[in-house]
DNA sequence: CTCATTTGTTATCATTTGATAACTAAATAT
DNA sequence: ATATTTAGTTATCAAATGATAACAAATGAG
């Protein structure tokens, strides 16, 4: 296998993924939420409960800046802290009901766009696609 | 096929792709180049020659802002305008030699990280992976 | 018990990015 | 030939993001 060629394909592939997800999320505008705040919300949604350090590390934000942005999200009542009884410096962060409702809406919109994008595919193509995602997830992404 | 489930997998998948590429590009710091400017460079690298409007559209930047950032890249002599003789309002943008050299370095670093990430895979797993990328590219991404 | 480390906070400042208005020059349409 | 549209520029302002210093409180190690 020509690993150089595979790398080329990988670059093209990741570029495409970024482009497509960019296009899909582009129009989703939530009032009083900035891009970084949305990324934080998305991260919490997918990974909750999370700590502030995890947000900081995974999103490549400094702890002070993460703290600042989280504060705004908490003020908007989209998420909340749940103090860890075992280590009171730490706390888990979760979406509130309001935050959950918001993210459900967002994901519903995204799902619509996703469905549009796949609705020309046959049943067997969908299965191929699922398998392809599975392979990349296990062989390459989850490490 | 449960399309809702496929969507869930898709979300997880795109999140992972973002995370991995984020981690791979994280340490790549080029002097006097901001994040947006790097994205522009990357876009030019992959798609050159491009017009300013294409940069603007694909990267979701306004034309004035694209113009401003491109100007800085040109001042740094990383790319150059080539005026279209057929329509002198337009111009193609290409990397200069300096820009090409820089991006070659960057991509070489990226390729190293990529190789690290795949070097535990067997030959047949690599082929599976290539095939998976191919499927997603043709069935879902290229539209 | 004391000191170092971990986890997060607050404040502040610089830089980057986004948005918009007013503009030019070339091309196209009527 | 004039008007309109297209492609890009310049200037300016506001907002978001990044970086850093100084801090506090809880935990852990010796």
mmCIF file of C-alpha atoms (C1' of nucleotides) in Angstrom:
data_model
loop_
_atom_site.group_PDB
_atom_site.id
_atom_site.type_symbol
_atom_site.label_atom_id
_atom_site.label_comp_id
_atom_site.label_asym_id
_atom_site.label_seq_id
_atom_site.Cartn_x
_atom_site.Cartn_y
_atom_site.Cartn_z
ATOM 1 C CA UNK A 1 0.000 0.000 0.000
ATOM 2 C CA UNK A 2 1.314 3.407 -0.960
ATOM 3 C CA UNK A 3 1.070 5.289 2.316
ATOM 4 C CA UNK A 4 1.916 8.592 0.674
ATOM 5 C CA UNK A 5 -1.056 8.246 -1.621
ATOM 6 C CA UNK A 6 -3.234 7.285 1.331
ATOM 7 C CA UNK A 7 -2.137 10.477 3.052
ATOM 8 C CA UNK A 8 -3.156 12.519 0.014
ATOM 9 C CA UNK A 9 -6.573 10.904 0.106
ATOM 10 C CA UNK A 10 -6.762 11.535 3.806
ATOM 11 C CA UNK A 11 -6.041 15.235 3.355
ATOM 12 C CA UNK A 12 -8.676 15.552 0.675
ATOM 13 C CA UNK A 13 -11.062 13.585 2.840
ATOM 14 C CA UNK A 14 -10.663 15.679 5.975
ATOM 15 C CA UNK A 15 -10.931 18.846 3.928
ATOM 16 C CA UNK A 16 -14.229 17.602 2.536
ATOM 17 C CA UNK A 17 -15.528 16.642 5.958
ATOM 18 C CA UNK A 18 -14.726 20.077 7.276
ATOM 19 C CA UNK A 19 -16.368 21.702 4.308
ATOM 20 C CA UNK A 20 -19.535 19.647 4.554
ATOM 21 C CA UNK A 21 -19.981 20.069 8.290
ATOM 22 C CA UNK A 22 -19.176 23.736 7.906
ATOM 23 C CA UNK A 23 -21.916 24.068 5.335
ATOM 24 C CA UNK A 24 -24.340 22.110 7.471
ATOM 25 C CA UNK A 25 -23.790 24.171 10.601
ATOM 26 C CA UNK A 26 -23.316 27.460 8.815
ATOM 27 C CA UNK A 27 -26.882 28.708 9.039
ATOM 28 C CA UNK A 28 -27.421 27.580 12.588
ATOM 29 C CA UNK A 29 -27.391 30.827 14.479
ATOM 30 C CA UNK A 30 -28.293 30.846 18.134
ATOM 31 C CA UNK A 31 -28.944 34.169 19.756
ATOM 32 C CA UNK A 32 -26.250 35.396 22.088
ATOM 33 C CA UNK A 33 -24.032 32.406 21.479
ATOM 34 C CA UNK A 34 -20.661 32.829 19.863
ATOM 35 C CA UNK A 35 -18.831 30.241 17.784
ATOM 36 C CA UNK A 36 -16.610 29.142 20.648
ATOM 37 C CA UNK A 37 -19.557 28.948 22.994
ATOM 38 C CA UNK A 38 -21.373 26.782 20.473
ATOM 39 C CA UNK A 39 -18.380 24.472 20.224
ATOM 40 C CA UNK A 40 -18.370 24.164 23.983
ATOM 41 C CA UNK A 41 -22.077 23.381 24.023
ATOM 42 C CA UNK A 42 -21.598 20.795 21.306
ATOM 43 C CA UNK A 43 -18.741 19.222 23.214
ATOM 44 C CA UNK A 44 -20.785 19.072 26.400
ATOM 45 C CA UNK A 45 -23.705 17.593 24.486
ATOM 46 C CA UNK A 46 -21.638 14.785 23.042
ATOM 47 C CA UNK A 47 -19.444 14.092 26.038
ATOM 48 C CA UNK A 48 -21.355 15.101 29.143
ATOM 49 C CA UNK A 49 -20.633 15.139 31.945
ATOM 50 C CA UNK A 50 -17.346 16.929 31.322
ATOM 51 C CA UNK A 51 -14.959 18.943 33.473
ATOM 52 C CA UNK A 52 -13.643 22.367 32.662
ATOM 53 C CA UNK A 53 -10.190 20.933 32.107
ATOM 54 C CA UNK A 54 -11.566 18.544 29.518
ATOM 55 C CA UNK A 55 -13.202 21.392 27.661
ATOM 56 C CA UNK A 56 -9.979 23.304 27.834
ATOM 57 C CA UNK A 57 -7.885 20.444 26.583
ATOM 58 C CA UNK A 58 -10.151 19.055 23.888
ATOM 59 C CA UNK A 59 -11.063 22.422 22.444
ATOM 60 C CA UNK A 60 -7.572 23.838 22.796
ATOM 61 C CA UNK A 61 -8.691 26.734 24.922
ATOM 62 C CA UNK A 62 -6.786 28.030 27.922
ATOM 63 C CA UNK A 63 -8.366 27.354 31.275
ATOM 64 C CA UNK A 64 -9.048 31.042 31.971
ATOM 65 C CA UNK A 65 -10.738 31.485 28.630
ATOM 66 C CA UNK A 66 -12.728 28.294 29.025
ATOM 67 C CA UNK A 67 -13.832 29.490 32.417
ATOM 68 C CA UNK A 68 -14.933 32.831 31.003
ATOM 69 C CA UNK A 69 -16.964 31.306 28.191
ATOM 70 C CA UNK A 70 -18.515 28.661 30.397
ATOM 71 C CA UNK A 71 -19.598 31.367 32.774
ATOM 72 C CA UNK A 72 -21.563 33.009 29.997
ATOM 73 C CA UNK A 73 -23.215 29.729 29.087
ATOM 74 C CA UNK A 74 -24.171 29.200 32.701
ATOM 75 C CA UNK A 75 -25.526 32.729 32.889
ATOM 76 C CA UNK A 76 -27.652 31.916 29.850
ATOM 77 C CA UNK A 77 -28.837 28.887 31.810
ATOM 78 C CA UNK A 78 -27.782 26.475 29.103
ATOM 79 C CA UNK A 79 -25.552 24.422 31.346
ATOM 80 C CA UNK A 80 -24.759 23.963 34.980
ATOM 81 C CA UNK A 81 -22.034 22.870 37.336
ATOM 82 C CA UNK A 82 -22.386 19.847 39.521
ATOM 83 C CA UNK A 83 -19.693 19.857 42.154
ATOM 84 C CA UNK A 84 -17.800 16.644 42.586
ATOM 85 C CA UNK A 85 -18.238 15.545 46.216
ATOM 86 C CA UNK A 86 -14.933 13.670 46.057
ATOM 87 C CA UNK A 87 -12.859 16.605 44.905
ATOM 88 C CA UNK A 88 -14.411 19.943 45.524
ATOM 89 C CA UNK A 89 -12.058 21.774 43.173
ATOM 90 C CA UNK A 90 -13.616 19.928 40.298
ATOM 91 C CA UNK A 91 -17.130 19.928 38.954
ATOM 92 C CA UNK A 92 -19.002 18.174 36.256
ATOM 93 C CA UNK A 93 -20.734 20.229 33.626
ATOM 94 C CA UNK A 94 -24.054 19.225 32.148
ATOM 95 C CA UNK A 95 -26.657 20.770 29.945
ATOM 96 C CA UNK A 96 -29.672 22.151 31.749
ATOM 97 C CA UNK A 97 -33.126 21.305 30.471
ATOM 98 C CA UNK A 98 -33.082 24.519 28.519
ATOM 99 C CA UNK A 99 -29.698 23.645 27.049
ATOM 100 C CA UNK A 100 -30.841 20.153 26.200
ATOM 101 C CA UNK A 101 -33.923 21.484 24.458
ATOM 102 C CA UNK A 102 -31.808 23.919 22.476
ATOM 103 C CA UNK A 103 -29.311 21.308 21.377
ATOM 104 C CA UNK A 104 -32.107 18.931 20.466
ATOM 105 C CA UNK A 105 -33.475 21.548 18.114
ATOM 106 C CA UNK A 106 -30.060 22.146 16.624
ATOM 107 C CA UNK A 107 -29.422 18.466 16.094
ATOM 108 C CA UNK A 108 -32.844 18.071 14.550
ATOM 109 C CA UNK A 109 -31.996 20.746 11.996
ATOM 110 C CA UNK A 110 -28.687 19.061 11.328
ATOM 111 C CA UNK A 111 -30.397 15.718 10.918
ATOM 112 C CA UNK A 112 -32.703 17.190 8.306
ATOM 113 C CA UNK A 113 -29.746 18.391 6.270
ATOM 114 C CA UNK A 114 -28.101 15.046 6.734
ATOM 115 C CA UNK A 115 -31.192 13.219 5.483
ATOM 116 C CA UNK A 116 -31.326 15.479 2.428
ATOM 117 C CA UNK A 117 -27.768 14.619 1.699
ATOM 118 C CA UNK A 118 -28.265 10.874 1.867
ATOM 119 C CA UNK A 119 -31.745 10.523 0.475
ATOM 120 C CA UNK A 120 -30.512 9.639 -2.991
ATOM 121 C CA UNK A 121 -28.682 6.610 -1.649
ATOM 122 C CA UNK A 122 -30.016 3.086 -1.951
ATOM 123 C CA UNK A 123 -30.391 0.810 1.027
ATOM 124 C CA UNK A 124 -27.213 -1.060 0.182
ATOM 125 C CA UNK A 125 -25.281 2.152 -0.297
ATOM 126 C CA UNK A 126 -26.422 3.283 3.130
ATOM 127 C CA UNK A 127 -25.097 0.059 4.550
ATOM 128 C CA UNK A 128 -21.793 0.567 2.793
ATOM 129 C CA UNK A 129 -21.648 4.029 4.237
ATOM 130 C CA UNK A 130 -22.351 2.838 7.751
ATOM 131 C CA UNK A 131 -19.669 0.222 7.422
ATOM 132 C CA UNK A 132 -17.186 2.766 6.102
ATOM 133 C CA UNK A 133 -17.817 5.059 9.073
ATOM 134 C CA UNK A 134 -17.430 2.101 11.382
ATOM 135 C CA UNK A 135 -14.098 1.145 9.886
ATOM 136 C CA UNK A 136 -12.627 4.628 10.054
ATOM 137 C CA UNK A 137 -13.917 5.074 13.565
ATOM 138 C CA UNK A 138 -12.356 1.906 14.918
ATOM 139 C CA UNK A 139 -9.201 1.682 12.825
ATOM 140 C CA UNK A 140 -8.210 5.301 12.732
ATOM 141 C CA UNK A 141 -10.165 7.717 14.891
ATOM 142 C CA UNK A 142 -10.699 5.968 18.222
ATOM 143 C CA UNK A 143 -7.242 5.732 19.662
ATOM 144 C CA UNK B 1 -31.591 1.019 7.635
ATOM 145 C CA UNK B 2 -32.234 3.172 10.649
ATOM 146 C CA UNK B 3 -31.353 6.612 9.358
ATOM 147 C CA UNK B 4 -31.602 8.170 12.806
ATOM 148 C CA UNK B 5 -28.964 5.801 14.076
ATOM 149 C CA UNK B 6 -26.820 6.543 11.048
ATOM 150 C CA UNK B 7 -27.082 10.225 11.887
ATOM 151 C CA UNK B 8 -25.875 9.565 15.431
ATOM 152 C CA UNK B 9 -22.893 7.716 14.038
ATOM 153 C CA UNK B 10 -22.295 10.535 11.609
ATOM 154 C CA UNK B 11 -22.228 13.115 14.403
ATOM 155 C CA UNK B 12 -19.818 11.073 16.415
ATOM 156 C CA UNK B 13 -17.741 10.510 13.317
ATOM 157 C CA UNK B 14 -17.452 14.158 12.311
ATOM 158 C CA UNK B 15 -16.661 15.117 15.881
ATOM 159 C CA UNK B 16 -13.828 12.598 15.883
ATOM 160 C CA UNK B 17 -12.509 13.821 12.557
ATOM 161 C CA UNK B 18 -12.458 17.363 13.831
ATOM 162 C CA UNK B 19 -10.745 16.312 17.008
ATOM 163 C CA UNK B 20 -8.081 14.287 15.253
ATOM 164 C CA UNK B 21 -7.274 16.916 12.639
ATOM 165 C CA UNK B 22 -7.303 19.531 15.352
ATOM 166 C CA UNK B 23 -4.764 17.535 17.325
ATOM 167 C CA UNK B 24 -2.643 16.959 14.248
ATOM 168 C CA UNK B 25 -2.504 20.612 13.252
ATOM 169 C CA UNK B 26 -2.420 21.978 16.771
ATOM 170 C CA UNK B 27 1.319 22.312 17.137
ATOM 171 C CA UNK B 28 1.888 23.656 13.682
ATOM 172 C CA UNK B 29 2.642 27.279 14.355
ATOM 173 C CA UNK B 30 3.852 29.441 11.537
ATOM 174 C CA UNK B 31 5.295 32.792 12.409
ATOM 175 C CA UNK B 32 3.144 35.773 11.602
ATOM 176 C CA UNK B 33 0.302 33.648 10.298
ATOM 177 C CA UNK B 34 -3.049 33.649 12.033
ATOM 178 C CA UNK B 35 -5.539 30.799 12.063
ATOM 179 C CA UNK B 36 -7.668 32.276 9.309
ATOM 180 C CA UNK B 37 -4.633 33.012 7.207
ATOM 181 C CA UNK B 38 -3.514 29.414 7.611
ATOM 182 C CA UNK B 39 -6.915 28.176 6.525
ATOM 183 C CA UNK B 40 -6.668 30.344 3.454
ATOM 184 C CA UNK B 41 -3.214 29.007 2.680
ATOM 185 C CA UNK B 42 -4.440 25.463 3.129
ATOM 186 C CA UNK B 43 -7.380 26.124 0.848
ATOM 187 C CA UNK B 44 -5.135 27.613 -1.826
ATOM 188 C CA UNK B 45 -2.762 24.673 -1.496
ATOM 189 C CA UNK B 46 -5.464 22.125 -2.055
ATOM 190 C CA UNK B 47 -7.488 23.981 -4.670
ATOM 191 C CA UNK B 48 -5.140 26.304 -6.501
ATOM 192 C CA UNK B 49 -5.589 28.278 -8.576
ATOM 193 C CA UNK B 50 -8.485 29.895 -6.726
ATOM 194 C CA UNK B 51 -10.193 33.264 -6.923
ATOM 195 C CA UNK B 52 -10.847 35.555 -4.020
ATOM 196 C CA UNK B 53 -14.568 34.876 -4.297
ATOM 197 C CA UNK B 54 -13.944 31.170 -3.939
ATOM 198 C CA UNK B 55 -11.935 31.742 -0.802
ATOM 199 C CA UNK B 56 -14.680 33.948 0.494
ATOM 200 C CA UNK B 57 -17.416 31.457 -0.244
ATOM 201 C CA UNK B 58 -15.727 28.245 0.779
ATOM 202 C CA UNK B 59 -14.276 29.611 3.989
ATOM 203 C CA UNK B 60 -17.382 31.618 4.857
ATOM 204 C CA UNK B 61 -15.511 34.887 5.001
ATOM 205 C CA UNK B 62 -16.834 38.159 3.662
ATOM 206 C CA UNK B 63 -15.129 39.463 0.568
ATOM 207 C CA UNK B 64 -13.658 42.491 2.363
ATOM 208 C CA UNK B 65 -12.219 40.320 5.089
ATOM 209 C CA UNK B 66 -10.881 37.795 2.612
ATOM 210 C CA UNK B 67 -9.266 40.619 0.723
ATOM 211 C CA UNK B 68 -7.655 41.973 3.866
ATOM 212 C CA UNK B 69 -6.224 38.614 4.927
ATOM 213 C CA UNK B 70 -5.039 37.726 1.446
ATOM 214 C CA UNK B 71 -3.238 41.026 1.278
ATOM 215 C CA UNK B 72 -1.230 40.070 4.334
ATOM 216 C CA UNK B 73 -0.364 36.704 2.831
ATOM 217 C CA UNK B 74 0.785 38.419 -0.330
ATOM 218 C CA UNK B 75 2.835 40.866 1.701
ATOM 219 C CA UNK B 76 4.467 37.871 3.357
ATOM 220 C CA UNK B 77 5.183 36.632 -0.169
ATOM 221 C CA UNK B 78 3.437 33.345 0.429
ATOM 222 C CA UNK B 79 1.043 33.708 -2.456
ATOM 223 C CA UNK B 80 0.506 35.884 -5.482
ATOM 224 C CA UNK B 81 -2.175 37.159 -7.800
ATOM 225 C CA UNK B 82 -2.235 36.245 -11.440
ATOM 226 C CA UNK B 83 -4.612 38.475 -13.269
ATOM 227 C CA UNK B 84 -7.063 36.763 -15.555
ATOM 228 C CA UNK B 85 -6.526 38.158 -19.064
ATOM 229 C CA UNK B 86 -10.131 37.336 -19.959
ATOM 230 C CA UNK B 87 -11.674 39.232 -17.088
ATOM 231 C CA UNK B 88 -9.438 41.761 -15.520
ATOM 232 C CA UNK B 89 -11.581 42.145 -12.436
ATOM 233 C CA UNK B 90 -10.673 38.614 -11.466
ATOM 234 C CA UNK B 91 -7.388 37.037 -10.635
ATOM 235 C CA UNK B 92 -6.153 33.609 -9.795
ATOM 236 C CA UNK B 93 -4.305 33.091 -6.583
ATOM 237 C CA UNK B 94 -1.409 30.695 -6.308
ATOM 238 C CA UNK B 95 1.257 29.890 -3.814
ATOM 239 C CA UNK B 96 4.628 31.422 -4.496
ATOM 240 C CA UNK B 97 7.727 29.264 -4.305
ATOM 241 C CA UNK B 98 8.145 30.389 -0.744
ATOM 242 C CA UNK B 99 4.538 29.521 0.025
ATOM 243 C CA UNK B 100 4.873 26.145 -1.647
ATOM 244 C CA UNK B 101 7.996 25.369 0.335
ATOM 245 C CA UNK B 102 6.258 26.340 3.547
ATOM 246 C CA UNK B 103 3.194 24.244 2.856
ATOM 247 C CA UNK B 104 5.349 21.311 1.827
ATOM 248 C CA UNK B 105 7.015 21.452 5.202
ATOM 249 C CA UNK B 106 3.669 21.653 6.947
ATOM 250 C CA UNK B 107 2.241 18.740 5.018
ATOM 251 C CA UNK B 108 5.354 16.730 5.679
ATOM 252 C CA UNK B 109 4.871 17.231 9.414
ATOM 253 C CA UNK B 110 1.246 16.254 9.051
ATOM 254 C CA UNK B 111 2.171 13.178 7.081
ATOM 255 C CA UNK B 112 4.513 12.088 9.850
ATOM 256 C CA UNK B 113 1.721 12.275 12.378
ATOM 257 C CA UNK B 114 -0.553 10.473 9.989
ATOM 258 C CA UNK B 115 1.981 7.676 9.526
ATOM 259 C CA UNK B 116 2.331 7.347 13.294
ATOM 260 C CA UNK B 117 -1.372 6.993 13.556
ATOM 261 C CA UNK B 118 -1.648 4.243 10.971
ATOM 262 C CA UNK B 119 1.567 2.357 11.540
ATOM 263 C CA UNK B 120 -0.090 -0.258 13.712
ATOM 264 C CA UNK B 121 -2.420 -1.241 10.874
ATOM 265 C CA UNK B 122 -1.875 -4.291 8.718
ATOM 266 C CA UNK B 123 -1.755 -4.136 4.955
ATOM 267 C CA UNK B 124 -5.314 -5.385 4.643
ATOM 268 C CA UNK B 125 -6.560 -2.908 7.230
ATOM 269 C CA UNK B 126 -4.941 -0.110 5.259
ATOM 270 C CA UNK B 127 -6.799 -1.288 2.204
ATOM 271 C CA UNK B 128 -10.045 -1.356 4.135
ATOM 272 C CA UNK B 129 -9.345 2.142 5.273
ATOM 273 C CA UNK B 130 -8.625 3.386 1.786
ATOM 274 C CA UNK B 131 -11.816 1.817 0.555
ATOM 275 C CA UNK B 132 -13.804 3.369 3.384
ATOM 276 C CA UNK B 133 -12.475 6.828 2.562
ATOM 277 C CA UNK B 134 -13.286 6.234 -1.067
ATOM 278 C CA UNK B 135 -16.867 5.263 -0.294
ATOM 279 C CA UNK B 136 -17.549 8.250 1.933
ATOM 280 C CA UNK B 137 -15.913 10.560 -0.552
ATOM 281 C CA UNK B 138 -18.001 9.433 -3.494
ATOM 282 C CA UNK B 139 -21.276 8.593 -1.789
ATOM 283 C CA UNK B 140 -21.496 11.401 0.669
ATOM 284 C CA UNK B 141 -18.916 14.140 0.435
ATOM 285 C CA UNK B 142 -18.501 14.891 -3.272
ATOM 286 C CA UNK B 143 -21.816 16.386 -4.255
ATOM 287 C "C1'" DC C 1 1.605 20.107 59.642
ATOM 288 C "C1'" DT C 2 3.521 22.404 55.820
ATOM 289 C "C1'" DC C 3 4.477 22.783 51.171
ATOM 290 C "C1'" DA C 4 3.597 21.700 46.453
ATOM 291 C "C1'" DT C 5 0.228 20.597 43.081
ATOM 292 C "C1'" DT C 6 -4.131 20.583 40.986
ATOM 293 C "C1'" DT C 7 -8.298 22.938 39.467
ATOM 294 C "C1'" DG C 8 -10.385 26.694 38.580
ATOM 295 C "C1'" DT C 9 -11.303 32.194 38.839
ATOM 296 C "C1'" DT C 10 -10.840 37.049 37.953
ATOM 297 C "C1'" DA C 11 -8.930 40.843 35.661
ATOM 298 C "C1'" DT C 12 -6.660 42.963 31.963
ATOM 299 C "C1'" DC C 13 -4.793 43.765 27.537
ATOM 300 C "C1'" DA C 14 -3.564 42.749 22.696
ATOM 301 C "C1'" DT C 15 -4.812 40.601 18.574
ATOM 302 C "C1'" DT C 16 -7.896 38.570 15.500
ATOM 303 C "C1'" DT C 17 -12.040 38.287 13.358
ATOM 304 C "C1'" DG C 18 -16.596 39.966 11.755
ATOM 305 C "C1'" DA C 19 -19.655 43.462 9.787
ATOM 306 C "C1'" DT C 20 -20.658 47.277 7.113
ATOM 307 C "C1'" DA C 21 -20.374 51.391 4.196
ATOM 308 C "C1'" DA C 22 -18.497 53.748 0.498
ATOM 309 C "C1'" DC C 23 -15.654 53.079 -3.249
ATOM 310 C "C1'" DT C 24 -13.197 51.615 -8.086
ATOM 311 C "C1'" DA C 25 -12.731 49.280 -12.338
ATOM 312 C "C1'" DA C 26 -14.105 45.991 -15.573
ATOM 313 C "C1'" DA C 27 -17.662 43.516 -17.865
ATOM 314 C "C1'" DT C 28 -22.328 42.840 -19.400
ATOM 315 C "C1'" DA C 29 -27.030 44.052 -20.603
ATOM 316 C "C1'" DT C 30 -30.468 47.059 -22.575
ATOM 317 C "C1'" DA D 1 -24.188 54.783 -24.637
ATOM 318 C "C1'" DT D 2 -25.693 54.290 -20.497
ATOM 319 C "C1'" DA D 3 -27.019 51.567 -16.745
ATOM 320 C "C1'" DT D 4 -26.322 47.536 -14.100
ATOM 321 C "C1'" DT D 5 -23.861 43.870 -12.320
ATOM 322 C "C1'" DT D 6 -19.684 41.623 -10.909
ATOM 323 C "C1'" DA D 7 -15.254 41.310 -8.441
ATOM 324 C "C1'" DG D 8 -12.570 43.212 -5.474
ATOM 325 C "C1'" DT D 9 -10.611 47.265 -2.252
ATOM 326 C "C1'" DT D 10 -10.168 50.352 1.559
ATOM 327 C "C1'" DA D 11 -11.450 52.116 5.872
ATOM 328 C "C1'" DT D 12 -13.523 51.801 10.172
ATOM 329 C "C1'" DC D 13 -15.683 49.983 14.162
ATOM 330 C "C1'" DA D 14 -17.332 46.401 17.298
ATOM 331 C "C1'" DA D 15 -17.039 41.939 19.094
ATOM 332 C "C1'" DA D 16 -14.744 37.629 19.928
ATOM 333 C "C1'" DT D 17 -10.763 35.290 21.044
ATOM 334 C "C1'" DG D 18 -6.051 34.600 22.932
ATOM 335 C "C1'" DA D 19 -2.470 35.309 26.397
ATOM 336 C "C1'" DT D 20 -0.903 36.206 30.790
ATOM 337 C "C1'" DA D 21 -0.506 37.488 35.661
ATOM 338 C "C1'" DA D 22 -2.087 37.185 40.159
ATOM 339 C "C1'" DC D 23 -5.171 34.859 42.900
ATOM 340 C "C1'" DA D 24 -7.989 31.207 45.881
ATOM 341 C "C1'" DA D 25 -9.310 26.891 47.559
ATOM 342 C "C1'" DA D 26 -8.937 21.964 47.824
ATOM 343 C "C1'" DT D 27 -6.046 18.064 47.704
ATOM 344 C "C1'" DG D 28 -1.926 15.250 48.175
ATOM 345 C "C1'" DA D 29 2.906 14.141 49.492
ATOM 346 C "C1'" DG D 30 6.627 14.227 52.689
#
